[in-house]
mmCIF file of C-alpha atoms and ligand atoms in Angstrom:
data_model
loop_
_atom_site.group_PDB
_atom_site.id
_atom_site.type_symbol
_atom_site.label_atom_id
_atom_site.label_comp_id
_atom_site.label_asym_id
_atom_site.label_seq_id
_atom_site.Cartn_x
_atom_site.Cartn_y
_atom_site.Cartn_z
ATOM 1 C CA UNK Z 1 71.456 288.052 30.834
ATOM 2 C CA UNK Z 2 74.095 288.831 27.630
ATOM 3 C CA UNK Z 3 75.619 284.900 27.920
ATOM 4 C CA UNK Z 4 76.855 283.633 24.330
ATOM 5 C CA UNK Z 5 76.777 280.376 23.654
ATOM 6 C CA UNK Z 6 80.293 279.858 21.506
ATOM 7 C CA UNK Z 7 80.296 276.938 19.053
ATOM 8 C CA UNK Z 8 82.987 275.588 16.755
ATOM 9 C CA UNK Z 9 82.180 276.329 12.656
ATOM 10 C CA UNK Z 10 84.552 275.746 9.538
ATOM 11 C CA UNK Z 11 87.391 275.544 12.518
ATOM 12 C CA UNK Z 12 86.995 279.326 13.718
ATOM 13 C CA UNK Z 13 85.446 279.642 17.432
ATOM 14 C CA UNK Z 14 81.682 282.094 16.800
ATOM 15 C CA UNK Z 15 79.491 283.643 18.881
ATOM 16 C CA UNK Z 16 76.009 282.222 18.375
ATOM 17 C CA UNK Z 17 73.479 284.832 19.502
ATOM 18 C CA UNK Z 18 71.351 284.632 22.555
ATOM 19 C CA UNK Z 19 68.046 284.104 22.128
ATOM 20 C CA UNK Z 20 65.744 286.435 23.432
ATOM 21 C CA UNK Z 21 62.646 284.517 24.888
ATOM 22 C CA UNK Z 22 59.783 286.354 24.645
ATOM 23 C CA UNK Z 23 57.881 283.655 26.064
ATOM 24 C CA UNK Z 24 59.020 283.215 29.271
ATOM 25 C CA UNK Z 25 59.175 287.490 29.474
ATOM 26 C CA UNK Z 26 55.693 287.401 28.743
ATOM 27 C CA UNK Z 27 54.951 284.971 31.658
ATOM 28 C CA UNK Z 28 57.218 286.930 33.997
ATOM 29 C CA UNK Z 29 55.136 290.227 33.115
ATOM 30 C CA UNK Z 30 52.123 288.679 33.418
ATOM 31 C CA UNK Z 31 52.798 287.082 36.788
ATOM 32 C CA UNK Z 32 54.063 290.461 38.007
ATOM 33 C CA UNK Z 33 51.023 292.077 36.804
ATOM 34 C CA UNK Z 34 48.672 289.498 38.194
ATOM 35 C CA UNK Z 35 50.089 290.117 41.739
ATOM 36 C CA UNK Z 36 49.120 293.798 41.124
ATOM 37 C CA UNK Z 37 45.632 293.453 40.274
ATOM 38 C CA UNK Z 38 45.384 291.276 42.860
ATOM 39 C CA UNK Z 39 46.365 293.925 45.456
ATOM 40 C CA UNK Z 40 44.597 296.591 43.361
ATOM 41 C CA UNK Z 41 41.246 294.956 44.514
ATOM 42 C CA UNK Z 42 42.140 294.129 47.838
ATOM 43 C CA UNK Z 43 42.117 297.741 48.051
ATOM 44 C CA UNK Z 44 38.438 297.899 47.153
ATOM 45 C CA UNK Z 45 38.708 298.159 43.402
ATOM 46 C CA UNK Z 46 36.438 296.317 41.297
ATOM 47 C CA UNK Z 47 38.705 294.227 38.495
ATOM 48 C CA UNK Z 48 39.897 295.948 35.668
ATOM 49 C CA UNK Z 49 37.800 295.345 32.911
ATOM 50 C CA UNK Z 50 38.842 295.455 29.033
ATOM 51 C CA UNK Z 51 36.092 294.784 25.913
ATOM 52 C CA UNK Z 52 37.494 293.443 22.702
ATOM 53 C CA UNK Z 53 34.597 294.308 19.782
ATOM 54 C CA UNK Z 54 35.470 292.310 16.454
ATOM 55 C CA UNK Z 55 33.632 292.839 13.319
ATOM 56 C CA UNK Z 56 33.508 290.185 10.761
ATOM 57 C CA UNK Z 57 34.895 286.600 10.466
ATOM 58 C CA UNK Z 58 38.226 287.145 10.080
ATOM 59 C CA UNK Z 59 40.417 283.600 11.617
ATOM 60 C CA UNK Z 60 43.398 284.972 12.395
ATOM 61 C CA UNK Z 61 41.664 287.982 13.708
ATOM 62 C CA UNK Z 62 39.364 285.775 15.959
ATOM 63 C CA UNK Z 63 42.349 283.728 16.849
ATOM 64 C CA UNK Z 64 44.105 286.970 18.370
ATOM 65 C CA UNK Z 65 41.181 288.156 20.279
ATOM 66 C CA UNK Z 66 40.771 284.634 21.878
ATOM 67 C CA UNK Z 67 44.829 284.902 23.118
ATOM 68 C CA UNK Z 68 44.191 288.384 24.209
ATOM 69 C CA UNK Z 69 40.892 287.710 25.860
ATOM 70 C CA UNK Z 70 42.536 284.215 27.690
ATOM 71 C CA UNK Z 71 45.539 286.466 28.794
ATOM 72 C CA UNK Z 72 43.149 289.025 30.616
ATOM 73 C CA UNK Z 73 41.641 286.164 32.537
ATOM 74 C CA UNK Z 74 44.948 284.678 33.306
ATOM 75 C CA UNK Z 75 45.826 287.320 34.984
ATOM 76 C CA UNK Z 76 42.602 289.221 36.598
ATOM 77 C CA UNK Z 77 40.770 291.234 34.084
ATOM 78 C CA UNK Z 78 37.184 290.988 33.632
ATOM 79 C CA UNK Z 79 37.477 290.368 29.661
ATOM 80 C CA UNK Z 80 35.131 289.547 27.121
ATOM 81 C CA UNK Z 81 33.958 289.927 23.545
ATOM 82 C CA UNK Z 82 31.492 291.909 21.564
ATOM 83 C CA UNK Z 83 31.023 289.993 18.206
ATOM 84 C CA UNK Z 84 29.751 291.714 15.259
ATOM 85 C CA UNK Z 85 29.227 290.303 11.662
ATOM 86 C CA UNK Z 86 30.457 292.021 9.182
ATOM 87 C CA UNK Z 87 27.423 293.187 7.732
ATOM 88 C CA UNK Z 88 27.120 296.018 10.655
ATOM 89 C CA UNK Z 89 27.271 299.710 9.678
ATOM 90 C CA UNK Z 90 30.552 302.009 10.610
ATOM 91 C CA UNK Z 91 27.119 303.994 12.705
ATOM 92 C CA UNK Z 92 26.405 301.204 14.490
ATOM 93 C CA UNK Z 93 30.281 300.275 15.904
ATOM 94 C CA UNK Z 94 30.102 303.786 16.405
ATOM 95 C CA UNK Z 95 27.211 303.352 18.867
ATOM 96 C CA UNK Z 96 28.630 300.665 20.131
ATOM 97 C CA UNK Z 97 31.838 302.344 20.858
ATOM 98 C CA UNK Z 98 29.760 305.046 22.314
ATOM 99 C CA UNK Z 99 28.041 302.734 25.146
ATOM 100 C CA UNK Z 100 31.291 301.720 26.009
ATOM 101 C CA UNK Z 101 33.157 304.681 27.032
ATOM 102 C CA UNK Z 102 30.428 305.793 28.726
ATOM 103 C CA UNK Z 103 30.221 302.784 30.791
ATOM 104 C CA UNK Z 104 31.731 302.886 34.550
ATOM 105 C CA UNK Z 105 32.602 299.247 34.596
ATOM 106 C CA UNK Z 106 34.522 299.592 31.514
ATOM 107 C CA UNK Z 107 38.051 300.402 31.596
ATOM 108 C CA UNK Z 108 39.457 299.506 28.392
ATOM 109 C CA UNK Z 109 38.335 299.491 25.143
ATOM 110 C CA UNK Z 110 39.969 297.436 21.967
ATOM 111 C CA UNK Z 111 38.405 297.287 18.626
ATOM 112 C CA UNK Z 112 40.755 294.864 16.667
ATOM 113 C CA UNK Z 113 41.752 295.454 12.869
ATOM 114 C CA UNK Z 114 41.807 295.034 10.476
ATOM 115 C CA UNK Z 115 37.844 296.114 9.858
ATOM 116 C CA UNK Z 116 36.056 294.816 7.012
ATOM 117 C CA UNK Z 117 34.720 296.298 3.871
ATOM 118 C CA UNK Z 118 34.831 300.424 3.673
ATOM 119 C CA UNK Z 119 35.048 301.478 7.319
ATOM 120 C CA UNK Z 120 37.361 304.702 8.063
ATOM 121 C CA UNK Z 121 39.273 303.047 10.301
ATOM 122 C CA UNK Z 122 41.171 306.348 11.869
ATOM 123 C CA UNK Z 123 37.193 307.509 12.796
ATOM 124 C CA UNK Z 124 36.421 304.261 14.723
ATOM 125 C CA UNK Z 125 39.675 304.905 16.579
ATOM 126 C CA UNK Z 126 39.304 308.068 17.085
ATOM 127 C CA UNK Z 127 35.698 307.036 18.806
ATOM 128 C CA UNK Z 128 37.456 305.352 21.587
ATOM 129 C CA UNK Z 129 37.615 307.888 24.542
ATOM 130 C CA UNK Z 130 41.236 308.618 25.038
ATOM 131 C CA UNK Z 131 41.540 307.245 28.553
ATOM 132 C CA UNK Z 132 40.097 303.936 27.420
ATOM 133 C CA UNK Z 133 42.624 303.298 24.370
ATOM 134 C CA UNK Z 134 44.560 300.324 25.354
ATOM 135 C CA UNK Z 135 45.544 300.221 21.929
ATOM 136 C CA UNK Z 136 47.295 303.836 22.273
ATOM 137 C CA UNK Z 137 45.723 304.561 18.788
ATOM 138 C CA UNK Z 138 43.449 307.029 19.439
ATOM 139 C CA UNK Z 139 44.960 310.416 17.672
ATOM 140 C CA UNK Z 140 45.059 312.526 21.407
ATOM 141 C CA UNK Z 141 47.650 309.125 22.458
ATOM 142 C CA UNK Z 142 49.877 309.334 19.356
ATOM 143 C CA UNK Z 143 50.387 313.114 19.354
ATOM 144 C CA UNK Z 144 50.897 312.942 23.658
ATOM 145 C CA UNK Z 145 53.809 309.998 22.225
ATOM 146 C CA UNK Z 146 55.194 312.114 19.801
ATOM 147 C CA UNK Z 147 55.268 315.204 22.726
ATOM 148 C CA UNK Z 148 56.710 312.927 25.167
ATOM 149 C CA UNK Z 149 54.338 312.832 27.392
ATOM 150 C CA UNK Z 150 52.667 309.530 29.581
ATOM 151 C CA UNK Z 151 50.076 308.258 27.534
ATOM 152 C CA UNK Z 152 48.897 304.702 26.291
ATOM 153 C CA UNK Z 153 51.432 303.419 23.759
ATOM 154 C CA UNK Z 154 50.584 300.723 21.244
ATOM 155 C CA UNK Z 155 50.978 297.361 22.844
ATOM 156 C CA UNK Z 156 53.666 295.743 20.294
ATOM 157 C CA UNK Z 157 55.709 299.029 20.416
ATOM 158 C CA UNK Z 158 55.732 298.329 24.158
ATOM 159 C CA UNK Z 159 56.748 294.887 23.865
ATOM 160 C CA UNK Z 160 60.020 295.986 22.002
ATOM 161 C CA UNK Z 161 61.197 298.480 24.213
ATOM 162 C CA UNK Z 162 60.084 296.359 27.251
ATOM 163 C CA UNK Z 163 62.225 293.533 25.595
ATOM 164 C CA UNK Z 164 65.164 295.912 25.369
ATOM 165 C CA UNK Z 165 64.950 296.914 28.646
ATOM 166 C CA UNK Z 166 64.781 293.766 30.303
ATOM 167 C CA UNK Z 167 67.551 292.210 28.379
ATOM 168 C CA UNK Z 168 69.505 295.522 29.350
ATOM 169 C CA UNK Z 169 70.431 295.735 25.657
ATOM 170 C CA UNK Z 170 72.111 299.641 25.639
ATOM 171 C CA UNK Z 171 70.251 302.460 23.471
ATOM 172 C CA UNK Z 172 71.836 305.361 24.791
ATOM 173 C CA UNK Z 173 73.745 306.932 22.127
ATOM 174 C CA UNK Z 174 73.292 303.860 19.808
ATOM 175 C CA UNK Z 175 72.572 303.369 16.157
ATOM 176 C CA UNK Z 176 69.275 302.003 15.657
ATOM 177 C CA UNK Z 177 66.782 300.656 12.449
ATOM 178 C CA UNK Z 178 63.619 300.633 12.259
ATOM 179 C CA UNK Z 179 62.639 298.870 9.039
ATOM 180 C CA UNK Z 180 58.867 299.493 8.428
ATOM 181 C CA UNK Z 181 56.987 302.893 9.176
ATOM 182 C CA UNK Z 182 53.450 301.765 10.330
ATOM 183 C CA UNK Z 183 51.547 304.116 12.339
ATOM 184 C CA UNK Z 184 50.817 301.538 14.896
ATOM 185 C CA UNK Z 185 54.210 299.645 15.260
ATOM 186 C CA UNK Z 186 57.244 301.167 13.158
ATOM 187 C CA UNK Z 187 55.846 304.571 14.036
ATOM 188 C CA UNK Z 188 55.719 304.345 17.773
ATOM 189 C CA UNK Z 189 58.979 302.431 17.866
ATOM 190 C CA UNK Z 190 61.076 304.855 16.492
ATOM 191 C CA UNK Z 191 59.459 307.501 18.484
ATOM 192 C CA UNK Z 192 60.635 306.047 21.752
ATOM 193 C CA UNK Z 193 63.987 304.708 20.592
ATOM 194 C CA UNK Z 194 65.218 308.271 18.994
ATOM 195 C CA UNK Z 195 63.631 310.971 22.077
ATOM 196 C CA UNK Z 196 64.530 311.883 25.490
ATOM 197 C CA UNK Z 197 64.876 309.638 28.030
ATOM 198 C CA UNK Z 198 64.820 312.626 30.661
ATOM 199 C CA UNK Z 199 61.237 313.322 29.388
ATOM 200 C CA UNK Z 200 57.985 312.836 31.331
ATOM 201 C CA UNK Z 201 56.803 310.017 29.838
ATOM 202 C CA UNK Z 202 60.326 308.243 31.009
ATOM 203 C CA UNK Z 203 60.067 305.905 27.741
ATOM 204 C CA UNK Z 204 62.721 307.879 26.041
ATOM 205 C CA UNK Z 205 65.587 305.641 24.609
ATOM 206 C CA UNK Z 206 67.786 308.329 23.340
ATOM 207 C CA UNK Z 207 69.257 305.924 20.413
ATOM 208 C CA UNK Z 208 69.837 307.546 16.776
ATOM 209 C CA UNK Z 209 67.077 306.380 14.664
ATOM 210 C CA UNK Z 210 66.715 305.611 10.989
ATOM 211 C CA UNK Z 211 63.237 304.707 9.426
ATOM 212 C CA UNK Z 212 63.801 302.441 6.080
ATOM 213 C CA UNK Z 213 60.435 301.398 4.356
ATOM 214 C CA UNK Z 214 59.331 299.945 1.176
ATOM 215 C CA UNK Z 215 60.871 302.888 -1.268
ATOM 216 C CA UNK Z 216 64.439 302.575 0.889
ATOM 217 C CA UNK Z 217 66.561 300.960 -2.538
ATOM 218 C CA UNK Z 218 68.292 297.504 -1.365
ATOM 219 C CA UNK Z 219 71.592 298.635 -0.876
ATOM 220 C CA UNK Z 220 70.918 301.770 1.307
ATOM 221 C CA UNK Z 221 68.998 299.282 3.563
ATOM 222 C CA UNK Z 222 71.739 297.156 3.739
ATOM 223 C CA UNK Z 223 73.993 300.209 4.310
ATOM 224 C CA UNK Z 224 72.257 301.484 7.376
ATOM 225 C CA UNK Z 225 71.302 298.031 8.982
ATOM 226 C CA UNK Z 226 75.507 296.998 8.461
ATOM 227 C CA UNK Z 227 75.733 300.269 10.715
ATOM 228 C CA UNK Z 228 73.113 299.171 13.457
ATOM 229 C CA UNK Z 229 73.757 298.426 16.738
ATOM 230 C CA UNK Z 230 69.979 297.608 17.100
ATOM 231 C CA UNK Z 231 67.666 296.748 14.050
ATOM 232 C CA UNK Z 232 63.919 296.306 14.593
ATOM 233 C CA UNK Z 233 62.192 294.959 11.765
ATOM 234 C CA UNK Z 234 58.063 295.027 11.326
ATOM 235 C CA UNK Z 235 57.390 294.576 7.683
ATOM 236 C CA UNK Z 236 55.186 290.778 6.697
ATOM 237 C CA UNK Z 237 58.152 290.388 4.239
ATOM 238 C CA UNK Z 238 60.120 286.631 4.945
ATOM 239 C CA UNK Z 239 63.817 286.756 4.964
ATOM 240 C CA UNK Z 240 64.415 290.645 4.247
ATOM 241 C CA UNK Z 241 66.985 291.001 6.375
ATOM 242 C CA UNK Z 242 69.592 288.696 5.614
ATOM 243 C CA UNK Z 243 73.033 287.831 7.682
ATOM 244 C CA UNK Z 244 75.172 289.977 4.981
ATOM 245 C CA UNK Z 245 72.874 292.824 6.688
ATOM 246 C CA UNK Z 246 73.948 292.799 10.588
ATOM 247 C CA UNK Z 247 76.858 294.586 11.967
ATOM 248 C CA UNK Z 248 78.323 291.543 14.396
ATOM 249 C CA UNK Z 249 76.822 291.617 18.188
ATOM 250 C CA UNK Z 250 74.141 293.783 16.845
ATOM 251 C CA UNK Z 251 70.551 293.099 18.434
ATOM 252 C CA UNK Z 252 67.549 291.728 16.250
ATOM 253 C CA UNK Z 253 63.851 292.460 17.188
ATOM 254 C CA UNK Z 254 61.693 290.372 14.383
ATOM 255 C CA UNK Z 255 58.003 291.820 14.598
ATOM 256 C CA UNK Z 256 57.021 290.293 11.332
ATOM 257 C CA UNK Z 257 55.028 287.456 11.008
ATOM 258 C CA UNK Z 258 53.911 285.752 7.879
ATOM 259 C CA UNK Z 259 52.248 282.605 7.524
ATOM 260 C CA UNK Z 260 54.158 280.566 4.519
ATOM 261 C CA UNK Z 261 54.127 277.351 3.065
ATOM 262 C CA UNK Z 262 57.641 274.944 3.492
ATOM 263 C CA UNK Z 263 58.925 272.522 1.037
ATOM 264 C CA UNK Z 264 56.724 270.113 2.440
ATOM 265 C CA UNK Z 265 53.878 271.789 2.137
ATOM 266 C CA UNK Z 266 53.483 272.484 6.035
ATOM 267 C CA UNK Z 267 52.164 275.929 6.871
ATOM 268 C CA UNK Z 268 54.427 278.167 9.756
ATOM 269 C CA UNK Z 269 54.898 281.191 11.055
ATOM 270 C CA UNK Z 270 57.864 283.194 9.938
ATOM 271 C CA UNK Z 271 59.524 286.576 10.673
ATOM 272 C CA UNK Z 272 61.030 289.357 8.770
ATOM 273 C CA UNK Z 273 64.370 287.965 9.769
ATOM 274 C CA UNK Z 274 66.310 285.021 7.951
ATOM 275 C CA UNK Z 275 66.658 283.604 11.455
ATOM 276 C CA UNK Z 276 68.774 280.811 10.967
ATOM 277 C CA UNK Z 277 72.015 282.621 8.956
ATOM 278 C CA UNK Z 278 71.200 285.969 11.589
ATOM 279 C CA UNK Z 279 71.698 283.969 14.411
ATOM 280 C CA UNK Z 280 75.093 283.170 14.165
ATOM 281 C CA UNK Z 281 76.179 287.008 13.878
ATOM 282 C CA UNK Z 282 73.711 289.078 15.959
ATOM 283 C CA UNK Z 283 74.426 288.970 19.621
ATOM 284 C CA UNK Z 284 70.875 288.726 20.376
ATOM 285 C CA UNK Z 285 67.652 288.019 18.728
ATOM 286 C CA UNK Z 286 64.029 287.466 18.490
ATOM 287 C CA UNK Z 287 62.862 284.375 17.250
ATOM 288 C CA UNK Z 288 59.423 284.208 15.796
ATOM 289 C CA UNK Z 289 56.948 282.595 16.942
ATOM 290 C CA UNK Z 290 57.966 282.801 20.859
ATOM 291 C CA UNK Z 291 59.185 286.492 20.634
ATOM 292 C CA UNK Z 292 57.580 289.906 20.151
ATOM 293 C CA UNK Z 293 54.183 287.709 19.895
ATOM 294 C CA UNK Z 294 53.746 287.075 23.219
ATOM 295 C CA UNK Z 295 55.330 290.122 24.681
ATOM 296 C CA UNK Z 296 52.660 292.437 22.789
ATOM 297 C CA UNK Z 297 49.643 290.512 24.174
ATOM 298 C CA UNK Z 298 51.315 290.857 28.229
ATOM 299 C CA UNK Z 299 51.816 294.785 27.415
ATOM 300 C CA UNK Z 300 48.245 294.944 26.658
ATOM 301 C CA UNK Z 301 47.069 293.757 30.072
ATOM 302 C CA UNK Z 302 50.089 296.084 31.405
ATOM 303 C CA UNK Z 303 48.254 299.055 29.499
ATOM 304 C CA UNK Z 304 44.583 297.621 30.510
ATOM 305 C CA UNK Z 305 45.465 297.567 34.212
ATOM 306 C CA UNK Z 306 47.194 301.234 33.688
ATOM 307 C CA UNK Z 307 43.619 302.412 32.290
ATOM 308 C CA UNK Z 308 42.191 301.162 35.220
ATOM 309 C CA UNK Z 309 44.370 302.585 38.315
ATOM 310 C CA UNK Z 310 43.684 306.151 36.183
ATOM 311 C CA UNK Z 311 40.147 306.290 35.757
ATOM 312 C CA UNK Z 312 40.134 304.835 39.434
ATOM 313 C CA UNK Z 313 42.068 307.841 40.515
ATOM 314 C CA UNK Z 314 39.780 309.970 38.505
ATOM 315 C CA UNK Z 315 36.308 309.002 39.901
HETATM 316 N N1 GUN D 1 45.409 293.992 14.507
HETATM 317 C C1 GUN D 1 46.718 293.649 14.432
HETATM 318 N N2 GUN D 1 47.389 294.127 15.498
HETATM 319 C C2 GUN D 1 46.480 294.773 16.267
HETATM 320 C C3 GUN D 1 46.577 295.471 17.502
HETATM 321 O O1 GUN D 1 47.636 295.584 18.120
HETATM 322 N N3 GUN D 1 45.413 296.013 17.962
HETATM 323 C C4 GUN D 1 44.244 295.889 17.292
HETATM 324 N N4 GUN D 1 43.171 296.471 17.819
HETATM 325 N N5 GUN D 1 44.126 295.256 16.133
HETATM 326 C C5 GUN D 1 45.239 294.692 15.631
#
């Protein structure tokens, strides 16, 4: 998979980085997991089912629950959504939450954020029954993560270790970034990249980890990304990690995403990463869109259909 592409620049022969297409990985995992649904219900099994509840009017929340909801048709899952305006009570999404774990023909539940006005969002994920958090952020998940044990893990943290595993980029032993501490990506990441891979939960990466966030000064960051073999990157801030940042050969996962406006006034989607300049030094990278994007929405159906062979099992 690790083929260079080598190019000609200022008369010295460089490596130009391969481009990790998350894309095409997502379409591989989801064809893979459609053929296992499929012979999950020719066993008897009803479909595995997954509810998406969004609160409010949010666009670019509304456009993610669409993409998620399309994905789960695409390959099997009985999807749909429960709309709320944003005018209902933290109570009543707790009720709502409520009907659905107790539910039998509901196997996973998602309740996408941000929420709107003063709703304690850690209480309406902690509402989710455990064994129906797809989204791995119910607190019972993220403390079996941080024991190494199976659980659900966040979707997007999946997608980057997923990436690394199918591109067979090495973590054993390896230095490795994570720039951005949030409890539902940077958080998780780290987690699996630094523990055991002998461990129970098998998603061990044994790499050594450091965690830079918004108080790491400039130059430190710079100092510990020059030293990474691996830098993963989920902060919403455009060109932050620059090409005088990356050791050369080093792999790039860009999980930011920021919509900005060009020189010519047309709007796009950007990463964390200054892609262009990065590109000719890392060995591999992410580009965004078309990278961790897609690979976050396939891990969801991956933990969706996981929710569904284990309460299966259970009843
Ligand atoms: N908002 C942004 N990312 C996510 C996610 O992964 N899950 C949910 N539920 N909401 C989000």
């Amino acid at each position: 998979m690790r083929s260079h592409t080598y190019y000609e620049s200022m008369g010295a022969a460089r490596i130009m980085a391969q481009i990790i297409d998350g894309k095409a990985l997502a379409k591989e995992i989801k064809d893979e997991l459609k053929t296992k649904i499929q012979s999950y219900i020719n066993l008897g099994n009803r479909a595995p089912s997954l509810r998406c509840i969004i609160v409010g009017e949010d666009p670019a929340s509304h456009t993610y629950v669409r993409n998620k909801i399309q994905a789960a048709i695409d390959v099997g899952i009985d999807a749909t959504t429960l709309k709320y305006d944003a005018t209902l009570s933290e109570d009543e999404l707790i009720a709502a939450i409520n009907s659905l774990n107790t539910d039998n023909n509901v196997d996973g539940i998602l309740v996408q954020l941000p929420l709107p006005g003063k709703m304690d969002e850690r209480k309406v994920c902690n509402t989710v029954a455990p064994e129906k958090d797809v989204d791995g952020f119910h607190i019972t998940n993220v403390g079996q993560l941080c024991l190494d044990m199976p659980t659900f893990v966040p979707a997007t943290a999946l997608a980057v270790v997923e990436i690394l595993k199918r591109y067979k980029i090495d973590t054993f032993g390896r230095n490795a970034v994570v720039v951005g501490r949030s409890k539902n990506v940077g958080m998780p990441i780290a987690m699996m990249l630094h523990s055991d891979g002998k461990h129970d939960s098998k998603l061990g990466m044994d790499a050594t980890v450091t965690v830079c966030h918004r108080y790491t000064p400039a130059e430190q960051l710079e100092f510990f990304c020059r030293n990474a073999d691996i830098i993963i990157t989920a902060t919403g801030v455009p060109k932050l990690i620059k090409a005088t940042m990356i050791k050369p050969g080093a792999t790039i996962i860009d999980v930011g995403i920021t919509r900005i406006t060009d020189e010519q006034g047309k709007t796009k989607l950007v990463g964390d990463v200054d892609y262009e300049e990065v590109s000719k030094i890392a060995g591999a990278i992410t580009p965004v869109p078309g990278g961790v994007g897609p690979m976050t929405v396939a891990m969801l159906m991956h933990n969706t259909l996981q929710a569904a062979q284990r309460l299966a099992r259970k009843n």
